[in-house]
mmCIF file of C-alpha atoms in Angstrom:
data_model
loop_
_atom_site.group_PDB
_atom_site.id
_atom_site.type_symbol
_atom_site.label_atom_id
_atom_site.label_comp_id
_atom_site.label_asym_id
_atom_site.label_seq_id
_atom_site.Cartn_x
_atom_site.Cartn_y
_atom_site.Cartn_z
ATOM 1 C CA ALA A 18 -1.135 20.346 0.037
ATOM 2 C CA ILE A 19 -1.189 19.756 3.841
ATOM 3 C CA ALA A 20 -2.778 22.441 6.065
ATOM 4 C CA GLU A 21 -2.885 20.486 9.388
ATOM 5 C CA VAL A 22 -1.834 17.219 10.920
ATOM 6 C CA SER A 23 -3.390 15.983 14.227
ATOM 7 C CA VAL A 24 -2.120 12.936 16.067
ATOM 8 C CA THR A 25 -4.165 10.915 18.633
ATOM 9 C CA LYS A 26 -2.208 8.491 20.776
ATOM 10 C CA GLY A 27 -2.488 6.815 24.196
ATOM 11 C CA ILE A 28 -6.067 6.860 25.460
ATOM 12 C CA ALA A 29 -8.024 7.823 22.402
ATOM 13 C CA SER A 30 -11.367 9.630 22.321
ATOM 14 C CA ALA A 31 -14.520 7.650 21.646
ATOM 15 C CA SER A 32 -14.537 9.112 18.071
ATOM 16 C CA VAL A 33 -11.522 7.005 17.234
ATOM 17 C CA SER A 34 -12.309 3.437 16.364
ATOM 18 C CA GLY A 35 -10.501 0.411 17.517
ATOM 19 C CA MET A 36 -6.933 1.601 17.645
ATOM 20 C CA SER A 37 -4.483 3.170 20.096
ATOM 21 C CA GLY A 38 -3.402 5.879 17.713
ATOM 22 C CA ASN A 39 -4.768 7.866 14.789
ATOM 23 C CA ILE A 40 -3.334 10.425 12.367
ATOM 24 C CA ASN A 41 -5.642 12.887 10.597
ATOM 25 C CA ILE A 42 -4.386 14.969 7.756
ATOM 26 C CA ILE A 43 -6.385 18.029 6.536
ATOM 27 C CA THR A 44 -5.689 19.348 3.020
ATOM 28 C CA LYS A 45 -5.469 22.961 2.191
ATOM 29 C CA GLY A 46 -8.307 24.895 0.542
ATOM 30 C CA GLY A 47 -8.558 28.011 -1.573
ATOM 31 C CA THR A 48 -9.108 31.518 -0.310
ATOM 32 C CA ASN A 49 -10.205 34.821 -1.698
ATOM 33 C CA GLN A 50 -6.617 35.508 -2.941
ATOM 34 C CA PHE A 51 -4.772 33.491 -5.467
ATOM 35 C CA HIS A 52 -1.749 31.691 -4.098
ATOM 36 C CA GLY A 53 0.700 29.221 -5.514
ATOM 37 C CA THR A 54 3.979 27.383 -4.936
ATOM 38 C CA VAL A 55 6.512 25.771 -7.214
ATOM 39 C CA LEU A 56 9.148 23.159 -6.168
ATOM 40 C CA GLU A 57 12.084 21.633 -7.928
ATOM 41 C CA PHE A 58 14.713 19.300 -6.584
ATOM 42 C CA ASN A 59 17.391 17.918 -8.853
ATOM 43 C CA SER A 60 20.360 15.532 -8.244
ATOM 44 C CA VAL A 61 22.669 14.140 -10.787
ATOM 45 C CA ASN A 62 25.659 11.729 -10.517
ATOM 46 C CA ASP A 63 28.211 14.626 -10.858
ATOM 47 C CA TYR A 64 27.503 15.447 -7.193
ATOM 48 C CA ASN A 65 27.662 11.835 -5.953
ATOM 49 C CA ALA A 66 30.821 9.775 -4.931
ATOM 50 C CA ARG A 67 31.714 6.694 -7.003
ATOM 51 C CA ASN A 68 30.593 3.327 -5.654
ATOM 52 C CA GLN A 69 33.642 1.554 -4.187
ATOM 53 C CA PHE A 70 32.916 -1.610 -6.176
ATOM 54 C CA LEU A 71 32.601 0.099 -9.593
ATOM 55 C CA LYS A 72 35.315 1.560 -11.743
ATOM 56 C CA THR A 73 33.166 4.441 -13.003
ATOM 57 C CA ASN A 74 30.419 6.740 -11.617
ATOM 58 C CA PRO A 75 27.272 5.577 -13.395
ATOM 59 C CA ARG A 76 24.859 8.098 -14.715
ATOM 60 C CA SER A 77 21.996 8.994 -12.417
ATOM 61 C CA THR A 78 19.328 11.641 -12.428
ATOM 62 C CA PHE A 79 16.694 12.298 -9.718
ATOM 63 C CA ASN A 80 14.089 15.004 -10.391
ATOM 64 C CA GLN A 81 11.223 15.865 -8.052
ATOM 65 C CA PHE A 82 9.025 18.769 -9.154
ATOM 66 C CA GLY A 83 5.584 20.163 -8.776
ATOM 67 C CA GLY A 84 3.448 22.986 -7.404
ATOM 68 C CA SER A 85 0.179 24.099 -6.023
ATOM 69 C CA PHE A 86 -2.332 26.779 -6.976
ATOM 70 C CA GLY A 87 -5.498 27.919 -5.300
ATOM 71 C CA GLY A 88 -7.929 30.795 -5.176
ATOM 72 C CA PRO A 89 -11.506 31.929 -5.628
ATOM 73 C CA ILE A 90 -13.940 30.897 -8.390
ATOM 74 C CA LEU A 91 -16.805 33.075 -6.877
ATOM 75 C CA HIS A 92 -15.682 35.572 -4.270
ATOM 76 C CA ASP A 93 -16.628 34.461 -0.694
ATOM 77 C CA LYS A 94 -18.527 31.468 -2.191
ATOM 78 C CA LEU A 95 -16.608 28.991 -4.268
ATOM 79 C CA PHE A 96 -12.874 28.213 -3.970
ATOM 80 C CA PHE A 97 -10.451 25.687 -5.507
ATOM 81 C CA PHE A 98 -7.024 24.212 -4.632
ATOM 82 C CA LEU A 99 -4.807 22.021 -6.811
ATOM 83 C CA ASN A 100 -1.520 20.289 -5.975
ATOM 84 C CA TYR A 101 0.803 18.172 -8.157
ATOM 85 C CA GLN A 102 4.093 16.449 -7.505
ATOM 86 C CA GLY A 103 6.052 14.300 -9.933
ATOM 87 C CA VAL A 104 9.127 12.147 -9.502
ATOM 88 C CA ARG A 105 11.532 11.154 -12.301
ATOM 89 C CA GLN A 106 14.391 8.913 -11.376
ATOM 90 C CA SER A 107 16.770 7.245 -13.868
ATOM 91 C CA ALA A 108 19.901 5.877 -12.411
ATOM 92 C CA PHE A 109 22.317 2.882 -12.601
ATOM 93 C CA THR A 110 22.179 0.890 -9.414
ATOM 94 C CA ALA A 111 25.185 -1.130 -8.103
ATOM 95 C CA LEU A 112 24.439 -4.840 -7.993
ATOM 96 C CA ASN A 113 26.343 -7.938 -7.049
ATOM 97 C CA GLY A 114 25.637 -11.591 -6.742
ATOM 98 C CA THR A 115 26.881 -15.181 -7.020
ATOM 99 C CA VAL A 116 26.582 -16.575 -10.475
ATOM 100 C CA PRO A 117 27.487 -19.915 -12.099
ATOM 101 C CA THR A 118 30.764 -20.292 -13.896
ATOM 102 C CA PRO A 119 30.712 -21.749 -17.487
ATOM 103 C CA LEU A 120 32.002 -25.049 -15.987
ATOM 104 C CA PHE A 121 29.122 -25.378 -13.687
ATOM 105 C CA ALA A 122 26.603 -24.197 -16.227
ATOM 106 C CA SER A 123 27.781 -26.898 -18.771
ATOM 107 C CA GLN A 124 27.651 -29.619 -16.087
ATOM 108 C CA ALA A 125 24.258 -28.500 -14.864
ATOM 109 C CA ILE A 126 22.579 -28.376 -18.303
ATOM 110 C CA ALA A 127 23.988 -31.757 -19.209
ATOM 111 C CA ALA A 128 22.663 -33.339 -16.048
ATOM 112 C CA GLN A 129 19.476 -31.311 -15.726
ATOM 113 C CA PRO A 130 18.466 -29.903 -19.117
ATOM 114 C CA GLN A 131 15.142 -28.681 -17.658
ATOM 115 C CA TYR A 132 17.197 -25.784 -15.994
ATOM 116 C CA ALA A 133 18.769 -24.728 -19.286
ATOM 117 C CA GLN A 134 16.534 -21.642 -19.329
ATOM 118 C CA VAL A 135 17.531 -20.558 -15.801
ATOM 119 C CA PHE A 136 21.302 -20.813 -16.507
ATOM 120 C CA ALA A 137 20.864 -19.061 -19.723
ATOM 121 C CA VAL A 138 19.760 -15.784 -17.999
ATOM 122 C CA PHE A 139 22.537 -15.638 -15.441
ATOM 123 C CA PRO A 140 25.316 -13.182 -16.342
ATOM 124 C CA ALA A 141 28.803 -14.497 -16.767
ATOM 125 C CA PRO A 142 31.109 -13.834 -13.722
ATOM 126 C CA ASN A 143 33.223 -10.752 -14.050
ATOM 127 C CA GLN A 144 35.493 -11.270 -10.966
ATOM 128 C CA PRO A 145 38.523 -13.562 -10.793
ATOM 129 C CA TYR A 146 37.822 -17.239 -9.938
ATOM 130 C CA ALA A 147 39.690 -20.605 -9.964
ATOM 131 C CA ALA A 148 39.549 -22.807 -13.032
ATOM 132 C CA THR A 149 37.642 -25.485 -11.070
ATOM 133 C CA ALA A 150 35.233 -23.086 -9.368
ATOM 134 C CA LEU A 151 31.466 -23.744 -9.823
ATOM 135 C CA THR A 152 30.349 -20.315 -8.788
ATOM 136 C CA ALA A 153 31.894 -16.830 -8.838
ATOM 137 C CA ASN A 154 30.889 -13.143 -8.291
ATOM 138 C CA TRP A 155 29.290 -10.750 -10.663
ATOM 139 C CA ILE A 156 29.524 -6.969 -9.887
ATOM 140 C CA GLY A 157 27.925 -4.312 -12.063
ATOM 141 C CA ALA A 158 25.198 -1.816 -12.483
ATOM 142 C CA ARG A 159 21.762 -1.837 -14.086
ATOM 143 C CA SER A 160 19.218 0.810 -14.766
ATOM 144 C CA LEU A 161 16.642 1.838 -12.147
ATOM 145 C CA VAL A 162 13.648 3.817 -13.471
ATOM 146 C CA GLN A 163 10.964 5.409 -11.327
ATOM 147 C CA ASN A 164 8.162 7.780 -12.574
ATOM 148 C CA ASP A 165 5.506 8.877 -10.128
ATOM 149 C CA ASN A 166 2.611 11.283 -10.524
ATOM 150 C CA ASN A 167 0.590 12.426 -7.508
ATOM 151 C CA ALA A 168 -2.140 15.072 -7.448
ATOM 152 C CA VAL A 169 -4.750 16.575 -5.125
ATOM 153 C CA GLY A 170 -7.730 18.645 -5.981
ATOM 154 C CA ARG A 171 -10.278 20.269 -3.630
ATOM 155 C CA ILE A 172 -13.376 22.340 -4.141
ATOM 156 C CA ASP A 173 -15.091 24.341 -1.311
ATOM 157 C CA TYR A 174 -18.580 25.846 -1.717
ATOM 158 C CA TYR A 175 -20.082 28.021 1.039
ATOM 159 C CA LEU A 176 -23.819 27.975 0.839
ATOM 160 C CA ASN A 177 -23.955 30.558 3.663
ATOM 161 C CA SER A 178 -21.856 31.368 6.741
ATOM 162 C CA ALA A 179 -23.095 28.302 8.535
ATOM 163 C CA ASN A 180 -23.072 25.629 5.855
ATOM 164 C CA TRP A 181 -20.502 24.599 3.310
ATOM 165 C CA LEU A 182 -19.508 21.665 0.986
ATOM 166 C CA SER A 183 -16.109 20.223 0.397
ATOM 167 C CA LEU A 184 -14.995 17.808 -2.329
ATOM 168 C CA ARG A 185 -11.499 16.381 -2.535
ATOM 169 C CA TYR A 186 -9.942 14.058 -5.068
ATOM 170 C CA THR A 187 -6.509 12.435 -4.666
ATOM 171 C CA ASP A 188 -4.747 10.567 -7.376
ATOM 172 C CA SER A 189 -1.485 8.580 -7.381
ATOM 173 C CA HIS A 190 0.128 6.777 -10.236
ATOM 174 C CA PRO A 191 3.462 5.130 -9.301
ATOM 175 C CA THR A 192 5.657 3.213 -11.674
ATOM 176 C CA LYS A 193 9.100 1.701 -11.003
ATOM 177 C CA LEU A 194 11.474 -0.728 -12.752
ATOM 178 C CA ALA A 195 13.853 -2.264 -10.191
ATOM 179 C CA PRO A 196 16.832 -4.143 -11.661
ATOM 180 C CA SER A 197 18.248 -7.405 -10.523
ATOM 181 C CA VAL A 198 21.463 -9.379 -11.212
ATOM 182 C CA ILE A 199 19.424 -11.348 -13.715
ATOM 183 C CA ALA A 200 18.275 -8.650 -16.083
ATOM 184 C CA GLU A 201 15.460 -10.781 -17.465
ATOM 185 C CA ASN A 202 13.969 -11.038 -14.041
ATOM 186 C CA SER A 203 13.743 -7.218 -13.144
ATOM 187 C CA ARG A 204 10.753 -6.159 -11.200
ATOM 188 C CA ILE A 205 8.032 -3.796 -12.482
ATOM 189 C CA SER A 206 5.706 -2.038 -9.998
ATOM 190 C CA ARG A 207 2.901 0.149 -11.313
ATOM 191 C CA GLY A 208 -0.668 1.096 -10.716
ATOM 192 C CA MET A 209 -2.956 3.749 -9.560
ATOM 193 C CA SER A 210 -4.703 4.711 -6.281
ATOM 194 C CA ASP A 211 -7.429 7.350 -6.087
ATOM 195 C CA SER A 212 -9.815 8.563 -3.428
ATOM 196 C CA TYR A 213 -12.927 10.760 -3.432
ATOM 197 C CA ASN A 214 -13.994 12.579 -0.256
ATOM 198 C CA PHE A 215 -17.212 14.621 0.134
ATOM 199 C CA GLN A 216 -18.161 16.461 3.356
ATOM 200 C CA PHE A 217 -21.073 18.662 4.332
ATOM 201 C CA THR A 218 -20.462 20.868 7.385
ATOM 202 C CA HIS A 219 -22.894 22.873 9.445
ATOM 203 C CA ALA A 220 -21.512 25.184 12.081
ATOM 204 C CA ALA A 221 -23.949 27.015 14.520
ATOM 205 C CA SER A 222 -23.127 28.983 17.649
ATOM 206 C CA ALA A 223 -23.770 26.031 19.981
ATOM 207 C CA TRP A 224 -23.305 22.956 17.756
ATOM 208 C CA THR A 225 -21.538 21.653 14.617
ATOM 209 C CA ALA A 226 -22.137 18.626 12.376
ATOM 210 C CA ALA A 227 -20.043 17.021 9.680
ATOM 211 C CA THR A 228 -21.284 14.407 7.246
ATOM 212 C CA ARG A 229 -18.596 12.530 5.252
ATOM 213 C CA VAL A 230 -18.812 10.205 2.242
ATOM 214 C CA ALA A 231 -15.455 8.632 1.014
ATOM 215 C CA TYR A 232 -14.480 6.132 -1.649
ATOM 216 C CA ILE A 233 -10.852 4.778 -1.980
ATOM 217 C CA ARG A 234 -9.777 2.523 -4.832
ATOM 218 C CA PRO A 235 -6.318 0.934 -5.188
ATOM 219 C CA ASP A 236 -5.213 -0.994 -8.282
ATOM 220 C CA LEU A 237 -1.536 -2.028 -8.112
ATOM 221 C CA ILE A 238 0.615 -4.701 -9.699
ATOM 222 C CA ARG A 239 4.144 -6.001 -8.883
ATOM 223 C CA LEU A 240 5.541 -8.177 -11.557
ATOM 224 C CA ASP A 241 8.870 -10.049 -11.961
ATOM 225 C CA LEU A 242 9.524 -10.061 -15.642
ATOM 226 C CA GLY A 243 10.604 -13.729 -15.491
ATOM 227 C CA TYR A 244 7.032 -14.669 -14.631
ATOM 228 C CA ASN A 245 6.001 -13.862 -18.271
ATOM 229 C CA TYR A 246 8.047 -16.806 -19.568
ATOM 230 C CA ASN A 247 7.721 -19.101 -16.495
ATOM 231 C CA LEU A 248 11.249 -18.672 -15.156
ATOM 232 C CA ASP A 249 11.642 -21.055 -12.243
ATOM 233 C CA GLY A 250 13.569 -20.201 -9.132
ATOM 234 C CA LEU A 251 16.763 -22.122 -8.431
ATOM 235 C CA SER A 252 19.043 -22.080 -5.335
ATOM 236 C CA VAL A 253 22.298 -24.158 -5.019
ATOM 237 C CA ASN A 254 25.841 -23.603 -3.900
ATOM 238 C CA GLY A 255 25.056 -20.072 -2.643
ATOM 239 C CA MET A 256 23.758 -19.108 -6.063
ATOM 240 C CA SER A 257 20.178 -18.118 -6.413
ATOM 241 C CA SER A 258 17.954 -16.819 -9.202
ATOM 242 C CA GLY A 259 16.009 -14.878 -6.573
ATOM 243 C CA GLY A 260 13.234 -17.424 -5.968
ATOM 244 C CA GLY A 261 10.188 -17.937 -8.103
ATOM 245 C CA ALA A 262 9.241 -14.993 -10.379
ATOM 246 C CA GLU A 263 6.145 -13.338 -8.806
ATOM 247 C CA ASN A 264 2.935 -11.814 -10.182
ATOM 248 C CA TYR A 265 1.296 -9.876 -7.293
ATOM 249 C CA GLN A 266 -1.789 -7.657 -7.683
ATOM 250 C CA ILE A 267 -4.024 -5.657 -5.314
ATOM 251 C CA ARG A 268 -7.461 -4.588 -6.316
ATOM 252 C CA GLY A 269 -10.159 -3.345 -3.991
ATOM 253 C CA ALA A 270 -12.233 -0.500 -2.692
ATOM 254 C CA THR A 271 -13.375 1.063 0.583
ATOM 255 C CA PHE A 272 -16.662 2.935 0.914
ATOM 256 C CA GLU A 273 -17.485 4.922 4.040
ATOM 257 C CA ILE A 274 -20.244 7.093 5.403
ATOM 258 C CA GLY A 275 -19.668 8.948 8.691
ATOM 259 C CA GLU A 276 -21.366 11.433 10.873
ATOM 260 C CA ASN A 277 -19.948 13.558 13.709
ATOM 261 C CA VAL A 278 -21.926 16.073 15.810
ATOM 262 C CA SER A 279 -20.649 18.355 18.558
ATOM 263 C CA LEU A 280 -22.879 20.258 21.037
ATOM 264 C CA THR A 281 -21.891 22.705 23.754
ATOM 265 C CA ARG A 282 -24.097 22.904 26.761
ATOM 266 C CA GLY A 283 -22.694 24.963 29.670
ATOM 267 C CA LYS A 284 -19.655 23.137 30.962
ATOM 268 C CA HIS A 285 -20.316 20.115 28.769
ATOM 269 C CA THR A 286 -19.082 19.490 25.197
ATOM 270 C CA ILE A 287 -20.956 16.452 23.908
ATOM 271 C CA GLU A 288 -19.889 14.636 20.754
ATOM 272 C CA PHE A 289 -21.656 11.723 19.047
ATOM 273 C CA GLY A 290 -21.708 10.128 15.676
ATOM 274 C CA GLY A 291 -21.226 6.958 13.700
ATOM 275 C CA ILE A 292 -19.687 5.193 10.722
ATOM 276 C CA VAL A 293 -20.724 2.606 8.149
ATOM 277 C CA GLN A 294 -17.817 1.259 6.133
ATOM 278 C CA ARG A 295 -17.566 -1.442 3.454
ATOM 279 C CA LEU A 296 -14.030 -2.934 2.969
ATOM 280 C CA ASN A 297 -13.275 -4.791 -0.246
ATOM 281 C CA ASP A 298 -9.819 -6.306 -0.616
ATOM 282 C CA GLY A 299 -8.854 -8.353 -3.704
ATOM 283 C CA ARG A 300 -5.541 -9.719 -4.682
ATOM 284 C CA ILE A 301 -3.667 -12.204 -6.790
ATOM 285 C CA ASP A 302 -0.281 -13.705 -5.718
ATOM 286 C CA ASP A 303 1.247 -16.248 -7.914
ATOM 287 C CA THR A 304 4.859 -17.321 -8.370
ATOM 288 C CA THR A 305 6.696 -19.862 -10.576
ATOM 289 C CA THR A 306 8.055 -22.966 -8.915
ATOM 290 C CA SER A 307 11.119 -22.719 -6.695
ATOM 291 C CA PHE A 308 13.689 -25.489 -6.285
ATOM 292 C CA SER A 309 16.309 -25.540 -3.608
ATOM 293 C CA TYR A 310 19.317 -28.050 -3.360
ATOM 294 C CA SER A 311 21.594 -28.690 -0.431
ATOM 295 C CA ASN A 312 24.660 -29.330 -2.425
ATOM 296 C CA THR A 313 26.060 -29.874 -5.935
ATOM 297 C CA ALA A 314 25.790 -33.648 -5.777
ATOM 298 C CA ASP A 315 22.110 -33.492 -4.854
ATOM 299 C CA PHE A 316 21.528 -30.913 -7.676
ATOM 300 C CA LEU A 317 23.212 -33.153 -10.314
ATOM 301 C CA ASN A 318 21.143 -36.100 -9.125
ATOM 302 C CA ASN A 319 18.015 -33.879 -8.999
ATOM 303 C CA ILE A 320 17.326 -34.410 -5.263
ATOM 304 C CA PRO A 321 15.925 -31.100 -4.045
ATOM 305 C CA ASN A 322 15.580 -30.444 -0.323
ATOM 306 C CA GLN A 323 12.651 -28.036 -0.904
ATOM 307 C CA VAL A 324 10.228 -27.394 -3.639
ATOM 308 C CA GLN A 325 7.585 -24.619 -3.594
ATOM 309 C CA VAL A 326 4.744 -24.852 -6.046
ATOM 310 C CA ASN A 327 2.014 -22.173 -6.293
ATOM 311 C CA PHE A 328 -1.258 -22.814 -8.160
ATOM 312 C CA PRO A 329 -2.748 -19.708 -9.802
ATOM 313 C CA LEU A 330 -6.152 -18.647 -8.645
ATOM 314 C CA ASN A 331 -8.698 -16.133 -10.026
ATOM 315 C CA LEU A 332 -8.815 -12.781 -8.305
ATOM 316 C CA TYR A 333 -9.391 -13.387 -4.560
ATOM 317 C CA GLN A 334 -11.947 -10.869 -3.361
ATOM 318 C CA LEU A 335 -12.749 -10.362 0.372
ATOM 319 C CA HIS A 336 -15.432 -8.039 1.725
ATOM 320 C CA MET A 337 -16.667 -7.034 5.199
ATOM 321 C CA TYR A 338 -18.546 -4.259 6.910
ATOM 322 C CA GLN A 339 -17.971 -2.086 9.935
ATOM 323 C CA PHE A 340 -20.868 -0.394 11.870
ATOM 324 C CA GLY A 341 -19.747 1.985 14.596
ATOM 325 C CA ALA A 342 -21.349 4.587 16.890
ATOM 326 C CA PHE A 343 -19.991 6.705 19.807
ATOM 327 C CA VAL A 344 -20.828 9.359 22.376
ATOM 328 C CA GLN A 345 -18.543 11.430 24.478
ATOM 329 C CA ASP A 346 -18.900 14.127 27.073
ATOM 330 C CA ASN A 347 -16.019 16.506 27.816
ATOM 331 C CA PHE A 348 -17.005 17.960 31.202
ATOM 332 C CA ARG A 349 -15.040 21.054 32.312
ATOM 333 C CA VAL A 350 -15.481 20.705 36.043
ATOM 334 C CA THR A 351 -13.200 23.541 37.012
ATOM 335 C CA LYS A 352 -10.780 25.757 34.998
ATOM 336 C CA ASN A 353 -7.981 23.199 35.647
ATOM 337 C CA LEU A 354 -9.998 19.930 35.704
ATOM 338 C CA THR A 355 -11.760 18.355 32.699
ATOM 339 C CA ILE A 356 -13.268 14.915 32.677
ATOM 340 C CA ASN A 357 -13.447 13.090 29.346
ATOM 341 C CA MET A 358 -16.141 10.267 29.393
ATOM 342 C CA GLY A 359 -17.014 8.265 26.365
ATOM 343 C CA LEU A 360 -18.507 5.074 25.105
ATOM 344 C CA ARG A 361 -18.078 3.461 21.676
ATOM 345 C CA TYR A 362 -19.608 0.494 19.915
ATOM 346 C CA ASP A 363 -18.292 -1.305 16.836
ATOM 347 C CA TYR A 364 -19.438 -4.355 14.962
ATOM 348 C CA TRP A 365 -17.402 -5.972 12.263
ATOM 349 C CA THR A 366 -18.983 -8.593 10.053
ATOM 350 C CA VAL A 367 -17.116 -11.856 9.241
ATOM 351 C CA PRO A 368 -14.937 -11.554 6.033
ATOM 352 C CA LYS A 369 -16.476 -13.342 3.047
ATOM 353 C CA GLU A 370 -14.839 -14.279 -0.275
ATOM 354 C CA ARG A 371 -16.769 -13.315 -3.459
ATOM 355 C CA ASP A 372 -16.791 -16.927 -4.827
ATOM 356 C CA GLY A 373 -17.108 -18.752 -1.501
ATOM 357 C CA ARG A 374 -13.393 -19.768 -1.378
ATOM 358 C CA LEU A 375 -12.646 -18.746 2.269
ATOM 359 C CA PHE A 376 -12.684 -21.600 4.720
ATOM 360 C CA ASN A 377 -11.588 -22.491 8.262
ATOM 361 C CA ARG A 378 -11.720 -25.618 10.333
ATOM 362 C CA GLU A 379 -13.405 -26.410 13.728
ATOM 363 C CA ALA A 380 -11.320 -27.654 16.602
ATOM 364 C CA GLY A 381 -10.658 -31.386 16.360
ATOM 365 C CA PRO A 382 -9.079 -34.238 18.269
ATOM 366 C CA LEU A 383 -5.592 -32.915 17.514
ATOM 367 C CA GLY A 384 -6.345 -29.395 18.442
ATOM 368 C CA VAL A 385 -7.417 -26.128 16.850
ATOM 369 C CA GLY A 386 -7.893 -26.240 13.035
ATOM 370 C CA THR A 387 -7.848 -30.099 12.808
ATOM 371 C CA GLY A 388 -11.627 -30.703 12.803
ATOM 372 C CA PRO A 389 -14.194 -30.445 9.993
ATOM 373 C CA PHE A 390 -14.521 -27.484 7.705
ATOM 374 C CA ARG A 391 -16.782 -24.696 8.717
ATOM 375 C CA PRO A 392 -19.206 -23.438 6.062
ATOM 376 C CA ALA A 393 -17.658 -21.029 3.469
ATOM 377 C CA GLY A 394 -17.445 -17.490 4.658
ATOM 378 C CA SER A 395 -17.653 -18.352 8.388
ATOM 379 C CA VAL A 396 -13.961 -18.394 9.301
ATOM 380 C CA TYR A 397 -14.914 -17.303 12.767
ATOM 381 C CA ASP A 398 -18.046 -16.311 14.854
ATOM 382 C CA SER A 399 -18.868 -12.624 14.805
ATOM 383 C CA TYR A 400 -19.077 -10.964 18.219
ATOM 384 C CA TRP A 401 -21.637 -8.132 18.734
ATOM 385 C CA PRO A 402 -21.078 -6.717 22.246
ATOM 386 C CA ASN A 403 -18.050 -4.715 21.266
ATOM 387 C CA PHE A 404 -18.391 -1.802 23.727
ATOM 388 C CA GLY A 405 -15.357 0.167 24.692
ATOM 389 C CA PRO A 406 -14.966 2.943 27.325
#
């Protein structure tokens, strides 16, 4: 679906905001002829070497497929382009970890019955160990499943030879089940991310203008299955349940309007434009409680050396704005000397949380961040003279 990639690095032009590098990817569009592509990539375990720690070569299948198709709807006027790619992966992944022996599990549950649920989900060791050992190794394989669907669609409508409209839609739906040594605490990642881009372009003999409107919306979740039944994290004797089970979600949206104009006047190519952008970033990140013990004696006497407790919050939603403008003159002095001169201005508002839950402290007697709380939504002072050459 990619027609062109341009990379800006080093000293960027004034049209690039607040960064030392920029990557711009332009998608393909339809033409007056119908064109299409088909792709298929397949890999199965029959082609792979056996993992050195496993006695058999576990089943695995990786399939990546898709295609593109574009062409005219109205000759010389209206064109379309579509692209789709899917990924289907199902494989057994080699895993290994330190797990409790039956001896340690029985001692632990007798001394600390609140951890019975944690010890119940550990697999039994399947490697040799001494009769008095408290921990041993487990080596095996569990199923990894990944199903991704990604699509791009574009419509181009030429009003006349100097004016045209472009509309692009991008959609992504990733899903993944990543196994762990504790099967009940495998990790699920899934969600969607889509974007809408509209552009009106005017191209005359001496000047061009492009007006853009874009909307991007992610909605992703990463969930450890142990979170659903409050599986605590436990670490002792080199044995770990993997920390607290996590529930992590991202929800937000970015809305943008931009304008770029380019004029040619003799030896001067003058560019100017601006951008207005609203950034909205929301997330939830909660984990079950994690307990860490220095040694077996401390564990049996319930003397942890570290406890991490997270308190769940409602969706944390931040928003801020960017306002930017620029002007640049590319002056071709001679055939082998061009001077690029530009000036850019950007203003970013202070991030605010939807429910007024974002705070910071003033400087205090003990240093930065030890004084009284600033008002909600004023974590720092905005700065307006952001001019850059």
